[in-house]
Structure formats: C-alpha cells, structure tokens
XYZ file of C-alpha atoms in Angstrom:
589
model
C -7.476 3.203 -13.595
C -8.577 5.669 -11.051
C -11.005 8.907 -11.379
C -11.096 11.513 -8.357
C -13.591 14.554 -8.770
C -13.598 16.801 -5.415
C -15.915 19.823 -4.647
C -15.412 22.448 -2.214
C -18.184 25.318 -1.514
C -16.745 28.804 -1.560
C -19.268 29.881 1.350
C -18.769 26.559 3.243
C -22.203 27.776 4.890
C -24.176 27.252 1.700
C -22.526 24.020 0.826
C -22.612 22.202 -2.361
C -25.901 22.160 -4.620
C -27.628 18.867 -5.017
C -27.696 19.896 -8.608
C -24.016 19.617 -8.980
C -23.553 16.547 -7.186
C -25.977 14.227 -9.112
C -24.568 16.199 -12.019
C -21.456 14.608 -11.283
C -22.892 11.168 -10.531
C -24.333 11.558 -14.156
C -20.754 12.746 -15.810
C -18.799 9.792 -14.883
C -20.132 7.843 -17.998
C -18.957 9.793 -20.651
C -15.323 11.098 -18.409
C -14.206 7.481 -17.653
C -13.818 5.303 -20.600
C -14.435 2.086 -19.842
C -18.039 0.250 -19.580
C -20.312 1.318 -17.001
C -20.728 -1.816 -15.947
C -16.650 -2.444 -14.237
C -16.917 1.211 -12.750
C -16.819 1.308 -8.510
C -17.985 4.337 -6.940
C -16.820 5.379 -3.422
C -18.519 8.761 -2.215
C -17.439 11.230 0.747
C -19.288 13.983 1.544
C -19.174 16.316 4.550
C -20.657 20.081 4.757
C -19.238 22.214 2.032
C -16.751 19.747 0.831
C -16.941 16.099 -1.126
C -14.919 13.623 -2.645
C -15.872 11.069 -5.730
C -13.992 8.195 -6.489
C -14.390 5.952 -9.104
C -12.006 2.994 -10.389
C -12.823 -0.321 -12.993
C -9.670 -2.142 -10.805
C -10.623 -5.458 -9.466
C -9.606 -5.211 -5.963
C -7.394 -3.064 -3.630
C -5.085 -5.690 -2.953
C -1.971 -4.249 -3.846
C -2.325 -1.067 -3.553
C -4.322 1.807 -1.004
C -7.790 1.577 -0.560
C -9.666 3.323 -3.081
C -10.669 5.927 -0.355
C -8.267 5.543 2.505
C -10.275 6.957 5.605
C -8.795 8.414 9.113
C -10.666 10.574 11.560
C -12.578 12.957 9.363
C -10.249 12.759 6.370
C -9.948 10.543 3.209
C -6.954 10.398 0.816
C -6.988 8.949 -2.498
C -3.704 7.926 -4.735
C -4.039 7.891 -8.622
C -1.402 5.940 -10.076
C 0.788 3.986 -7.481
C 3.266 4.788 -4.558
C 6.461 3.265 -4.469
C 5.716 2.093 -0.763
C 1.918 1.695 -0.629
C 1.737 2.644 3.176
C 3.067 6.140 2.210
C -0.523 6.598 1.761
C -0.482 7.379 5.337
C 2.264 10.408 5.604
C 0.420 11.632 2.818
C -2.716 11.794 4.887
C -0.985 12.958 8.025
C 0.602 15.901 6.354
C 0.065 19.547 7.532
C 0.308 20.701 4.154
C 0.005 18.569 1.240
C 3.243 17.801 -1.018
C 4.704 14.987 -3.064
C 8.096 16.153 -2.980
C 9.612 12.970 -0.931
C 7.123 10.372 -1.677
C 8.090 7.832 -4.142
C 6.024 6.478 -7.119
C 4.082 7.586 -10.054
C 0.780 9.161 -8.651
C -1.297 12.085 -7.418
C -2.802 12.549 -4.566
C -6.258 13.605 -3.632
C -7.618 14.774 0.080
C -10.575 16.339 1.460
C -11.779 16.618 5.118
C -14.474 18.660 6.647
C -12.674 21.960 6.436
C -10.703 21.421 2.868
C -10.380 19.931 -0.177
C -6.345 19.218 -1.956
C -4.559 17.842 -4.577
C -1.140 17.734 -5.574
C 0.719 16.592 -8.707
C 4.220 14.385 -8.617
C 7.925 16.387 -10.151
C 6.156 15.478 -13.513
C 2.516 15.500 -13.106
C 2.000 12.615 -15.052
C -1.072 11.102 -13.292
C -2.495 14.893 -13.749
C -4.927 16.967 -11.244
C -7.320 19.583 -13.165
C -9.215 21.971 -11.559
C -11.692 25.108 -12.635
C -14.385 26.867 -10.549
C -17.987 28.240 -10.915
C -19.237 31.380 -8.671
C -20.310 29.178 -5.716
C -17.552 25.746 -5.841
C -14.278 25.099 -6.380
C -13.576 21.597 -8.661
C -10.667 19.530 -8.597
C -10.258 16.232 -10.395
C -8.055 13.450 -12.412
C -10.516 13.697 -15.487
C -10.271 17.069 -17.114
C -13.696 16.689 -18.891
C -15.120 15.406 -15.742
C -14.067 18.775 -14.229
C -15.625 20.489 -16.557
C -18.487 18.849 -16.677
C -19.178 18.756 -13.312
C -18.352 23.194 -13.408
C -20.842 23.229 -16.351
C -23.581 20.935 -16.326
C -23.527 18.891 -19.984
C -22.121 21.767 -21.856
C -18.832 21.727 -23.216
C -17.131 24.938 -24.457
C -14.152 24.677 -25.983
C -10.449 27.019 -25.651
C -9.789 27.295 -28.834
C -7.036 29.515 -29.020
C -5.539 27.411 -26.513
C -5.743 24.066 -29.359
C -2.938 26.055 -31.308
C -0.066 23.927 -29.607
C -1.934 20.274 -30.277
C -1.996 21.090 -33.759
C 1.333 22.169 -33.975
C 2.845 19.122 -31.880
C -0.158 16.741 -31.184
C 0.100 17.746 -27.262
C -0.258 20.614 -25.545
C 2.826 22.908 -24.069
C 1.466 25.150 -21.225
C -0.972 24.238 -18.498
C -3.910 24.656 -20.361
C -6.652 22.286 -21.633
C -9.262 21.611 -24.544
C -12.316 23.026 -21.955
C -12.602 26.607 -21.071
C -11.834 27.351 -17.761
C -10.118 24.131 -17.151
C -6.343 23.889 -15.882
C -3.510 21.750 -15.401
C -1.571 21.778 -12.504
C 1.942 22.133 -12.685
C 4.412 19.594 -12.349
C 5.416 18.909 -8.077
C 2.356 21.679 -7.289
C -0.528 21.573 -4.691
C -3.398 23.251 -4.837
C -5.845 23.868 -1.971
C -9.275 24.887 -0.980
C -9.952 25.528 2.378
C -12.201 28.667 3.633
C -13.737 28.598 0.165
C -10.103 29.968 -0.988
C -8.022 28.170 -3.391
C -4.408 28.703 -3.116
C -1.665 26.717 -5.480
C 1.919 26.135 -4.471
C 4.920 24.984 -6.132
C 8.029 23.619 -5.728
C 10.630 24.573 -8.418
C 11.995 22.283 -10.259
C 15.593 21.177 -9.650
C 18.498 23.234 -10.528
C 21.072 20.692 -12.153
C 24.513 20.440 -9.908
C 28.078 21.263 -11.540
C 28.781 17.971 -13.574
C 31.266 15.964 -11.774
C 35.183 16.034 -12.490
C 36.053 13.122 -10.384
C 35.257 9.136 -10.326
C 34.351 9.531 -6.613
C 31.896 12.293 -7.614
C 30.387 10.308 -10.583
C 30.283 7.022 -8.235
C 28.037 9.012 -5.662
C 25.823 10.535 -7.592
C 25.480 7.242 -9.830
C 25.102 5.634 -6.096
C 22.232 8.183 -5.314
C 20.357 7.465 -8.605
C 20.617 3.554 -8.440
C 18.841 3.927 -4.914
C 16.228 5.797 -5.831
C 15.540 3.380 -8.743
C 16.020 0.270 -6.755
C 13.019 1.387 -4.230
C 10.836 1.799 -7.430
C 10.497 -2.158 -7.500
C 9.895 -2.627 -4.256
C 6.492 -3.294 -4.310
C 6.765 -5.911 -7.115
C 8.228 -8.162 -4.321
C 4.549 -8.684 -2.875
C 2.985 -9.846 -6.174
C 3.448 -13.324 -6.216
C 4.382 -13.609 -9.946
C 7.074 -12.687 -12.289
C 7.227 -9.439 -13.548
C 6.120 -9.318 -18.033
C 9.283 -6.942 -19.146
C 9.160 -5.753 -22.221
C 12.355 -5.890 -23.444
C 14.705 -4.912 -26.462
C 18.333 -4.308 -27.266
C 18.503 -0.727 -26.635
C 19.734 1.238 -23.039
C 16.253 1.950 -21.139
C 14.669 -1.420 -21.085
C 18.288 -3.156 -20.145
C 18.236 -0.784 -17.149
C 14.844 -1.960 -16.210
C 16.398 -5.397 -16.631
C 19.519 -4.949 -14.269
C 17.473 -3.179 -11.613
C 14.670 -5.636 -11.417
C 17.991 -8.690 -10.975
C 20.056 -6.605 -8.866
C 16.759 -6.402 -6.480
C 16.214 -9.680 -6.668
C 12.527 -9.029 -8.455
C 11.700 -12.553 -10.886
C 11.018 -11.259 -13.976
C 10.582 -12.948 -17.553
C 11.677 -10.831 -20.991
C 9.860 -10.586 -24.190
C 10.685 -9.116 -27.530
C 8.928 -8.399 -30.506
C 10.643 -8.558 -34.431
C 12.692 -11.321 -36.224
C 15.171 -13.683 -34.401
C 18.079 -11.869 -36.470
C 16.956 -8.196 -35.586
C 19.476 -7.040 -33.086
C 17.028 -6.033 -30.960
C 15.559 -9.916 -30.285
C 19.805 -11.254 -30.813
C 20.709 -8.415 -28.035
C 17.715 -9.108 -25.670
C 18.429 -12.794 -25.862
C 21.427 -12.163 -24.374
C 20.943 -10.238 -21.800
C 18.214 -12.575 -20.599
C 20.926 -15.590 -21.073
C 22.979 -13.131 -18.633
C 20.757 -13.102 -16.144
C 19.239 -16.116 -16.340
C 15.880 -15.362 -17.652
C 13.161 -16.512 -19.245
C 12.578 -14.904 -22.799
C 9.818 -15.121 -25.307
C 10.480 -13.794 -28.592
C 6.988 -12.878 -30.548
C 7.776 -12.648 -34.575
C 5.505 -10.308 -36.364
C 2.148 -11.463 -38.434
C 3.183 -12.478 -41.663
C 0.657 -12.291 -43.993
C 0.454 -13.484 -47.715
C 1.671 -10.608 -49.666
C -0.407 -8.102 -50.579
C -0.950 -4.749 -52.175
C -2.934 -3.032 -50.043
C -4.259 -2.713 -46.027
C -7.553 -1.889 -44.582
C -7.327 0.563 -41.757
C -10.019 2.042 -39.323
C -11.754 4.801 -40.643
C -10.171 7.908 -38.785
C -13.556 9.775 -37.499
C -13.879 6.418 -35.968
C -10.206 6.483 -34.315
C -10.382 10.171 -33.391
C -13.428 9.704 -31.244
C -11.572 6.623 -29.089
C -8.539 9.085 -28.983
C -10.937 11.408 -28.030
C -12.518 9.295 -25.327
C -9.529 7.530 -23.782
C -7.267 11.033 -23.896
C -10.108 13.609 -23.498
C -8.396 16.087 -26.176
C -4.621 15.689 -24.741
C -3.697 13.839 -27.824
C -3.667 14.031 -31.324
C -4.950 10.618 -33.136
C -2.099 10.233 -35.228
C -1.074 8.606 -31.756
C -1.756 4.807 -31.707
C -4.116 4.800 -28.274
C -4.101 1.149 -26.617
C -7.717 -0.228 -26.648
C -9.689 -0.942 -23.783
C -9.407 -4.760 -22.082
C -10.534 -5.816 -19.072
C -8.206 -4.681 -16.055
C -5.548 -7.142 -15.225
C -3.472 -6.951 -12.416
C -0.089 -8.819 -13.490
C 2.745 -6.566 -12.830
C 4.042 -5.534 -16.773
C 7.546 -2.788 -17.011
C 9.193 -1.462 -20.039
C 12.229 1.448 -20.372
C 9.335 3.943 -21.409
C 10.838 7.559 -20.487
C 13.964 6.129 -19.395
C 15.241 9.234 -21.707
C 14.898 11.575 -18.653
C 17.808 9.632 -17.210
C 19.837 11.193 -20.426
C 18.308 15.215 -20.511
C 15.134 14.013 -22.072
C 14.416 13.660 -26.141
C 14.871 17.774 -26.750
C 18.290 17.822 -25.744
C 18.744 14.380 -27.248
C 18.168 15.727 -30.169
C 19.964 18.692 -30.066
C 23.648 18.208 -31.935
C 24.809 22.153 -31.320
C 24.586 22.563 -27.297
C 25.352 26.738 -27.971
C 22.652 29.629 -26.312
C 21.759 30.527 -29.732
C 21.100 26.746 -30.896
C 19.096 25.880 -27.860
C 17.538 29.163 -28.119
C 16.122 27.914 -32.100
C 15.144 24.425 -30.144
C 12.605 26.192 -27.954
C 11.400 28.529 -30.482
C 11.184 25.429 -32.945
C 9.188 23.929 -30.612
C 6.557 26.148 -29.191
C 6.209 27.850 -32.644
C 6.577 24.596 -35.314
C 4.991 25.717 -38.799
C 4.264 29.445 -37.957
C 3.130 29.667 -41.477
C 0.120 27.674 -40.624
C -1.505 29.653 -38.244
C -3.028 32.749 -37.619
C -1.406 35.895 -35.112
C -3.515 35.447 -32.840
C -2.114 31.747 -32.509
C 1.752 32.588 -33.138
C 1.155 35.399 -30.358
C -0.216 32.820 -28.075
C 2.497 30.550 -28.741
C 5.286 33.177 -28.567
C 4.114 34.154 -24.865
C 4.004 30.646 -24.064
C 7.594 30.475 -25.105
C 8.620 33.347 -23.339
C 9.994 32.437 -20.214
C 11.436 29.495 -21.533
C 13.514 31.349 -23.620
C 14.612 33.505 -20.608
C 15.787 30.786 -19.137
C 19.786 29.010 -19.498
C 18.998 26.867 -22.698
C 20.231 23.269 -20.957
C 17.764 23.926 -18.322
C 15.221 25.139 -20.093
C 14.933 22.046 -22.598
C 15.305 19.561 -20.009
C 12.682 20.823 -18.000
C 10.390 21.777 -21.066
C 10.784 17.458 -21.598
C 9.514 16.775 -17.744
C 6.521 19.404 -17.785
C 5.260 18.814 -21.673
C 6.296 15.581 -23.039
C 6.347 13.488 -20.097
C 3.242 15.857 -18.267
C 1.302 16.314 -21.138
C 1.762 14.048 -24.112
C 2.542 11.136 -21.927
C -0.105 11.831 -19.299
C -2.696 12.385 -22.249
C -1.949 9.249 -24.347
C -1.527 6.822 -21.318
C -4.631 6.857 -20.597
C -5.825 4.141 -23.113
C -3.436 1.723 -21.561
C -3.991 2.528 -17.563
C -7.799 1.460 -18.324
C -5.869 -2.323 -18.680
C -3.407 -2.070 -16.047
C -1.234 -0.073 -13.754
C 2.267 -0.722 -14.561
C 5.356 0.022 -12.904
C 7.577 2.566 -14.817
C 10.422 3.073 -12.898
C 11.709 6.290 -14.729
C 9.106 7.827 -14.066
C 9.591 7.554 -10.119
C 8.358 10.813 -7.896
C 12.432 10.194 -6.691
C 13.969 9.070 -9.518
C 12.956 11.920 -11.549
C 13.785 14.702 -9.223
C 17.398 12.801 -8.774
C 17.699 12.729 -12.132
C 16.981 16.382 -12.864
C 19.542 17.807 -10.256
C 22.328 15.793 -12.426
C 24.203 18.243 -15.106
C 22.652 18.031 -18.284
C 25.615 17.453 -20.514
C 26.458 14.861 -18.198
C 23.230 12.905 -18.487
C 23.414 13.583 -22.409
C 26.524 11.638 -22.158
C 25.051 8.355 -20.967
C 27.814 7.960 -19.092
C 25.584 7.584 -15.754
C 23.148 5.121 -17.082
C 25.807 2.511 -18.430
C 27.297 3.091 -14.829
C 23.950 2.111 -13.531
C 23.640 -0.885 -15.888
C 26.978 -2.504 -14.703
C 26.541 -1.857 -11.357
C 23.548 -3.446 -11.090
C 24.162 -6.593 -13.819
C 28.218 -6.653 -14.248
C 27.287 -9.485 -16.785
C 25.514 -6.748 -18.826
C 28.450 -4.480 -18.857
C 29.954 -5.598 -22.216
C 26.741 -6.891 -24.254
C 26.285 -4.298 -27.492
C 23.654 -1.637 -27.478
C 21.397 -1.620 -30.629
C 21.165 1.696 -32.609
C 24.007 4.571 -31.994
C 26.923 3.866 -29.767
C 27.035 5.300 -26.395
C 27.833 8.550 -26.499
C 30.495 8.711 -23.777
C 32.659 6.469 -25.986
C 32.666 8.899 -28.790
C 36.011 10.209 -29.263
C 36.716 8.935 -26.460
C 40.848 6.714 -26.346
C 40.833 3.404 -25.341
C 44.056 1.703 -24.872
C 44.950 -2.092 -26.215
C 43.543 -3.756 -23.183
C 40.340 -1.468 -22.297
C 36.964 -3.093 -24.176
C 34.949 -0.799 -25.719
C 31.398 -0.983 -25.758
C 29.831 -2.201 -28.718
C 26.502 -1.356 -31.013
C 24.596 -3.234 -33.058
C 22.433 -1.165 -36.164
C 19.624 -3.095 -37.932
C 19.815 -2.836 -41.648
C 17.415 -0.237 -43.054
C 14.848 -1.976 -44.842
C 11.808 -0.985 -46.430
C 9.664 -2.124 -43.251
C 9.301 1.524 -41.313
C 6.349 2.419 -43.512
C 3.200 3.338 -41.605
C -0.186 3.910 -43.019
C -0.410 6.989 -40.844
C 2.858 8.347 -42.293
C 2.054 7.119 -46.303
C -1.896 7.350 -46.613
C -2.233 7.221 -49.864
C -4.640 8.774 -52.034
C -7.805 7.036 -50.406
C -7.036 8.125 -46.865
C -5.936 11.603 -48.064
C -9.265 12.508 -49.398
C -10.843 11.364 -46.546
C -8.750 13.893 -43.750
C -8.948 16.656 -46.469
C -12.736 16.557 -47.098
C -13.049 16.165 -43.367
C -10.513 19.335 -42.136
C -12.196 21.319 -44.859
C -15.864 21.083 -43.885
C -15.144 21.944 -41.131
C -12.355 24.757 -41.612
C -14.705 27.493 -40.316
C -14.240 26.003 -36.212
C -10.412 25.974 -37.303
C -10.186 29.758 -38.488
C -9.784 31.907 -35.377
C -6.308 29.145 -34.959
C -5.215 28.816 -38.321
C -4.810 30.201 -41.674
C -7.419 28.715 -43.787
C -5.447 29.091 -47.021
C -2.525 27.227 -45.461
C -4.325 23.971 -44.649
C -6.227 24.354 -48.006
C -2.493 24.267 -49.754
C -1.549 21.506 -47.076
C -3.949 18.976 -48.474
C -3.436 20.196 -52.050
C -1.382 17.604 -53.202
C -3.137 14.184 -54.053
C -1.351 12.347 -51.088
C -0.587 14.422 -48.189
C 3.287 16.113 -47.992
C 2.917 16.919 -44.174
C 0.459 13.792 -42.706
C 1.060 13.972 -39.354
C -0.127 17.656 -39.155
C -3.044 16.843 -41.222
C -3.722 14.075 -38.141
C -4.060 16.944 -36.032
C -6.260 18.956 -37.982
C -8.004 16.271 -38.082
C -8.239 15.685 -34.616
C -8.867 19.367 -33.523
C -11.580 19.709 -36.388
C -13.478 16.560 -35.066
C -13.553 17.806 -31.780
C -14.741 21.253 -32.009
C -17.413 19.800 -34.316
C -18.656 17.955 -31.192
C -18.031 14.730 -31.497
C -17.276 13.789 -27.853
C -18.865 13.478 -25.316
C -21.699 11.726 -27.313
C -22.401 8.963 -28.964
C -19.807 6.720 -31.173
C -20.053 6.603 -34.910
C -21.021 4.118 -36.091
C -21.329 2.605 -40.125
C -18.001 3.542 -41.249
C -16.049 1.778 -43.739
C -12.233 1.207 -43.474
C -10.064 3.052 -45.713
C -7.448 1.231 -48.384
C -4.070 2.503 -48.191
C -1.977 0.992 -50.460
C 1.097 -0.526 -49.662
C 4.111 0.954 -51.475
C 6.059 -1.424 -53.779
C-alpha cells in the first residue's frame, strides 16, 4: 500500500508553514493503518510546494520507485501501471491525464512550480484534496488530508453521511471530513500559481450495439487487447500467479486471459468437492492444464451457537482500514504483513456486463430505470430527515436527467466501483497489490463505450472466454444461464451452453444478516445512546421503531447506524477499544 500527501502554498512566496509539515509527519500514524514500524517515508520539498510518500511494501522491485525523480520533478503511482515504465510519460506530460495509461492507479506529481494529481476512468485508487487560507492539500488518505488542513481536529459532514447509511458507501464526491473531496472518476486536479484548477474527461458515451458478426468480432477484438496487456507485467514475477477461482463467468475470464498470454498460473477454490463451483473450476483447470487446490470449509463439531467480535471493536478496524468509506457490515480483510506474490480474482468483472445496477434491473423502460436511480440515491426515505432526502434528491438529480442505460452504468463505475470498492479495499491493499484486470485504466474505458444492452447480454464476455481458451467454450457456468442464450433457437447440431445451480441449502446464514437477540441489543443500545449525533440525518423515531423488534427486521441498516453513530462519537482517530467481550449469536436450527 501506498500514501501520497502533497502541499502547495497559495502565495508560493510565503511557502508552506513548518507547522503544517511536521503536522503531517505526525498524521501518518493514525491515516495509514498498518504498524509504524513497516512504514517508509520518502520526502520532497521545494519552495512553496512538497510531496510525502509513505508505503509498508518491501521493495520497489516490481513496480516504480516510490518517488520516481527527473530534473526538478517527482511522480508517484498508487496502485500499479499496466507497463511500469509508463511512469515516465506520466512524468513527461504537459498536462497531467490518465486517459491512455493502463493499470489500476493514481498518479501524484509535484515540481517546483506545481503540485497534481489525477484519478484513473474509475478512481478507484482515489485522490482527495481540501484547502486552508494559505495551502492547497492533495492526497491518497482522505483523513490524512484532513488532518494535515486541520491540525488533530476532525469535524465531521454530517449531512453528507446520509448516503452511507442508506447504502453503506457514499454516492457523490463527498467524504466523512468537512471540507474534504473526492475527485471524480478520469479527473486531474492542479495547483500551480497557488490556483487549483480540476479537469475532467467525460465518461464514455456507449456506441450503437452491433448488428453484425464482423462488428461484434472487432469490438470483442478491441476488448480482449486491452485485457491481455493487463497481465503483462505478471510475466516478470518469477512465480505463478494464486487465482482465485470458481465456476462462475468473471474468474474463468481471468483464467483464459492469463493462458491465452501465456502467464503460469495455479487455481484455487473454496466449498465442497460436489459444489459446482469446485466440480466447474476443476475443470476448467483440467482444460488448461493447471494446477488446482480445492480448500473445504472448517467443519466444526456441531453446535448451537458462534462467538463473534464485538462490533464497536469491528467498526473501529472498518474505521481505520476504510477511513469512513464503508459501513462495517462489510467484512474488511485484516492486516498481514505485505507479500509480494502476484494473487487475481474476477472481482468487478461485472463492468464487462453494464455493472450490478443494470444487472439487476429486469424492466430496461425510462420509467423503470428512472425508479432504479431514485431507489438508489433515496433507499428508505422514511428513515431520514428532509434535510437528508433533499440532499439525496439533488444528488440524484442529474442522474435522473440523464438516458437511464447510461446513467446506471456509469452511476456503477463512479459509486460502486469508486467509492464502495475504493473504500473497502483498503484492508486488503495493506497485504498486497493484486492485479485486477477489470479494473484496467483501458479495459474499463473500452468497456464503457460498448452498448449497454449488449454488455447486459454477456454475449461479449463468453466471446472473450472462447477466444482466449476454446477448451473453455463449452464447460457450464454455475448460477443463471448466460443470458444471450435465453430465448435464444438452437438447431439439432448447435451446443448450447450449459449452467450448473447449487442446491439451496440452509448454509447462506450470516451472523451479520441473523444476529439474534444478543447482538441486537448490543447495536440498539449502541445507535440509541448515541441518537442525538444521528438527528440532524435521520428521524429519530424511525430508528427507535427499527430496533423495536427483539431481533432486528432490517440488520444491515442497523450496521450502518451503527457505523455512522460510532464515528461521530469519535472513535477514530484514537485509540482502539479494548476489553470487549464477543457476542453469542445463535445459530438457527
């Protein structure tokens, strides 16, 4: 993981206080989740304009130096490029922009007359950035921004927490800290004669969907070389790649791309050897001739009950790891050591198919899209106050202006990929870096000038699939059948693509989802003494009838309540709590 903080003076003459910098030498602790001890600092400084760098990776071996320096100028990357000495054009440009780079990144510059940053098509690896009357702050860390803008106080934008506990993320550019922003998704902003300017480059506009195979082979010919230059780099690691894999479409893509490239790679699966995910991904790694490790879940003895975490204690990792971005019904992965080893999965491979809104979406009519969007920016409106349904409508606004296709699949790149995603990765990029080929700078913004109705017909990622694995072309899919074959006639000698469906068993529940009585008391009593900070958001006799009931109804908003409650009460930055028992939830019969 990677941190970049950079300050820029508005009256370059005056510089940057000494205040502010040591202030920011003294932030880092609390903004960058890991142990002090694994943190490297890199510093660049020149009048009126500095960069901080900070990172708990090993080495620079494999990818651009921390702080990659040229004559007066140093560029940083957060995340990874798909070829690392792009970190070079990037430097060299006149004016900063990501828009024909390839990776999953950000990029952060300064020299001795300005200070920039710019965000990839989905601003996944985020840039923040706020100001005070005499600098301008930019940064990866959106509490480290603020910090460094305010000293060691933290005030909070309420109104602004309406949408995380509506949706446990937040859709619109703004953050938990006053003051603090998000840049948009494939935006620079820039700081130079104490001025900050912010450009932007519009998002795709989706092309006609094609009527013709020699249409659908180029643009399926476009989009399989964009994703084969995502795994380029994996060729200089000098071990197979881990790939997480399963029986479903993303992770199988991930699977032909990484063989048609000629990456090594070994396959594991988690579940039962007759779930249909471990029978499918066994063979598709027989296919391809690939190692595969299936890992069976813990069986314990049977038992009645579980002991789980005690959530004050799980809200203030989310807390730390995500800095507000995400609610802590999410399950954030723990810190461990950073390790290098290259690791994939088909995480966000549903951008290649119009992203989960659309996905979702049975009725593709301007009045049913038009419900999604309001369903989405304004879930529950019951719950919350005007002042917080206002808010959300005018966040909604110019989506709903927009054609409803569009609208939806974009809404999916800026807000659950550039906001959920970037919030709740965090936990994991403190272990590693890995490759998520999806989520390509290129790949993306391929994938978002393809019609959506196309893409919703997964028509283009089976295409991909055989093209790059033939083998793979007639092994089922688990879950739903590919939607291209619906209704679709096949004559006696055409073979139609087959699904496998796991039988529904009793094994979904989740503790978060069924908390029992125990665990219920514990987010009531805790939402409720503290239901004063929520009032200017929500309606306090709505959350008092939420947690009514003896188990909760609706637990995944009471999560983030819970999480929203916790941190207006202050309990990050500071110190973790500590003595708490677990909680018994009982296991349903």
């Amino acid at each position: 993981m990677r941190v970049y903080l950079g300050l820029a003076a508005k009256n370059p003459e005056t510089g940057i206080p000494d205040a502010m910098l040591h202030a920011v030498r003294g932030a880092i602790d609390a903004a960058f989740p890991v142990p002090p001890e694994v943190i490297r600092p890199r510093e660049w400084h020149r009048p009126g304009v500095s960069l901080f760098a900070w990172t708990n990776e090993p080495d620079d071996s494999r990818q651009p130096a921390l702080l990659s320096a040229g004559h007066d100028r140093v560029t940083g990357v957060n995340g990874h490029l798909a070829a690392p000495g792009e970190i070079d054009r990037l430097a060299g440009m006149p004016e900063l922009s990501t828009e024909s780079v390839g990776g999953c990144f950000s990029v952060f510059r300064a020299s001795g007359r300005e200070l920039s940053a710019a965000t990839a098509i989905h601003r996944v690896c985020p840039v923040y950035y706020a100001e005070t009357p005499d600098v301008h702050v930019i940064g990866s860390r959106a509490l480290l921004v603020h910090l460094a803008a305010r000293g060691d106080r933290v005030e909070w934008d309420v109104l602004a927490l309406q949408s995380l506990i509506r949706q446990g993320y937040f859709l619109s550019d703004e953050t938990p800290y006053r003051g603090v922003t998000a840049l948009p998704p494939s935006s620079a902003v820039t700081v130079s004669g104490g001025r900050r300017t912010i450009t932007r480059t519009p998002l795709p506009t989706a092309a006609p969907a094609p009527t013709t195979r020699r249409q659908k082979k180029a643009l399926v010919e476009e989009l399989a070389g964009a994703l084969l230059a995502t795994v380029e780099p994996l060729r200089a690691t000098g071990e197979p790649v881990n790939l997480a894999l399963t029986g479903g479409r993303d992770s199988r893509l991930v699977a032909a791309v990484l063989h048609a490239a000629k990456v090594p790679f070994r396959a594991t699966t988690n579940g039962l050897d007759d779930h249909p995910d471990v029978v499918i991904a066994g063979r598709i790694a027989r296919a391809l001739r690939v190692e595969h490790t299936v890992i069976p879940p813990v069986r314990a003895e049977k038992k009645d009950a579980i002991l789980v975490e005690h959530p004050l204690a799980r809200a203030y990792e989310t807390l730390r790891a995500c800095e507000g971005m995400t609610s802590a019904y999410e399950s954030i992965v723990g810190y461990l050591p950073y390790n290098a080893r290259p690791t994939m999965s088909g995480q966000s491979g549903e951008v290649l198919r119009a992203g989960t809104f659309l996905l979702l979406q049975a009725d593709l009519s301007a009045k049913a899209l038009g419900r999604r969007v309001d369903a989405t920016f304004l879930r529950d409106p019951a719950l919350f106050g005007e002042a917080a349904n206002a808010h959300a409508r005018e966040l909604a606004r110019p989506w709903k202006e927009r054609p409803g296709l569009e609208a939806l699949d974009h809404m999916y790149v800026s807000y659950r990929i550039g906001r959920w995603q970037a919030g709740s990765r965090a936990g994991a990029l403190r272990r590693g870096d890995p490759i998520w080929p999806f989520l390509d700078n290129r790949v993306v913004r391929a994938a978002l000038g393809l019609d959506q109705t196309w893409r919703l017909s997964e028509e283009a990622i089976y295409e991909l699939i055989a093209g790059f694995a033939p083998s793979l072309r007639n092994i089922p899919i688990e879950g739903k059948p590919w939607r291209f074959t619906v209704g679709r006639r096949y004559h006696p000698w055409q073979r139609r693509p087959q699904s496998l469906t796991a039988p529904k068993t009793g094994a979904g529940w989740n503790w978060r989802t069924g908390p029992g009585e125990a665990l219920t008391a514990v987010l009531r009593d805790h939402v409720l003494d503290h239901l004063d900070l929520l009032t200017p958001i929500v309606d306090p006799d709505e959350v008092r009838r939420l947690f009514a009931e003896p188990v909760l109804k609706k637990p995944t908003q009471a999560w983030h309540l819970y999480t929203v409650a916790t941190m207006l009460a202050g309990a990050y930055p500071g110190k973790a709590p500590e003595g708490l028992a677990q909680i018994r939830v009982p296991i349903p019969a």
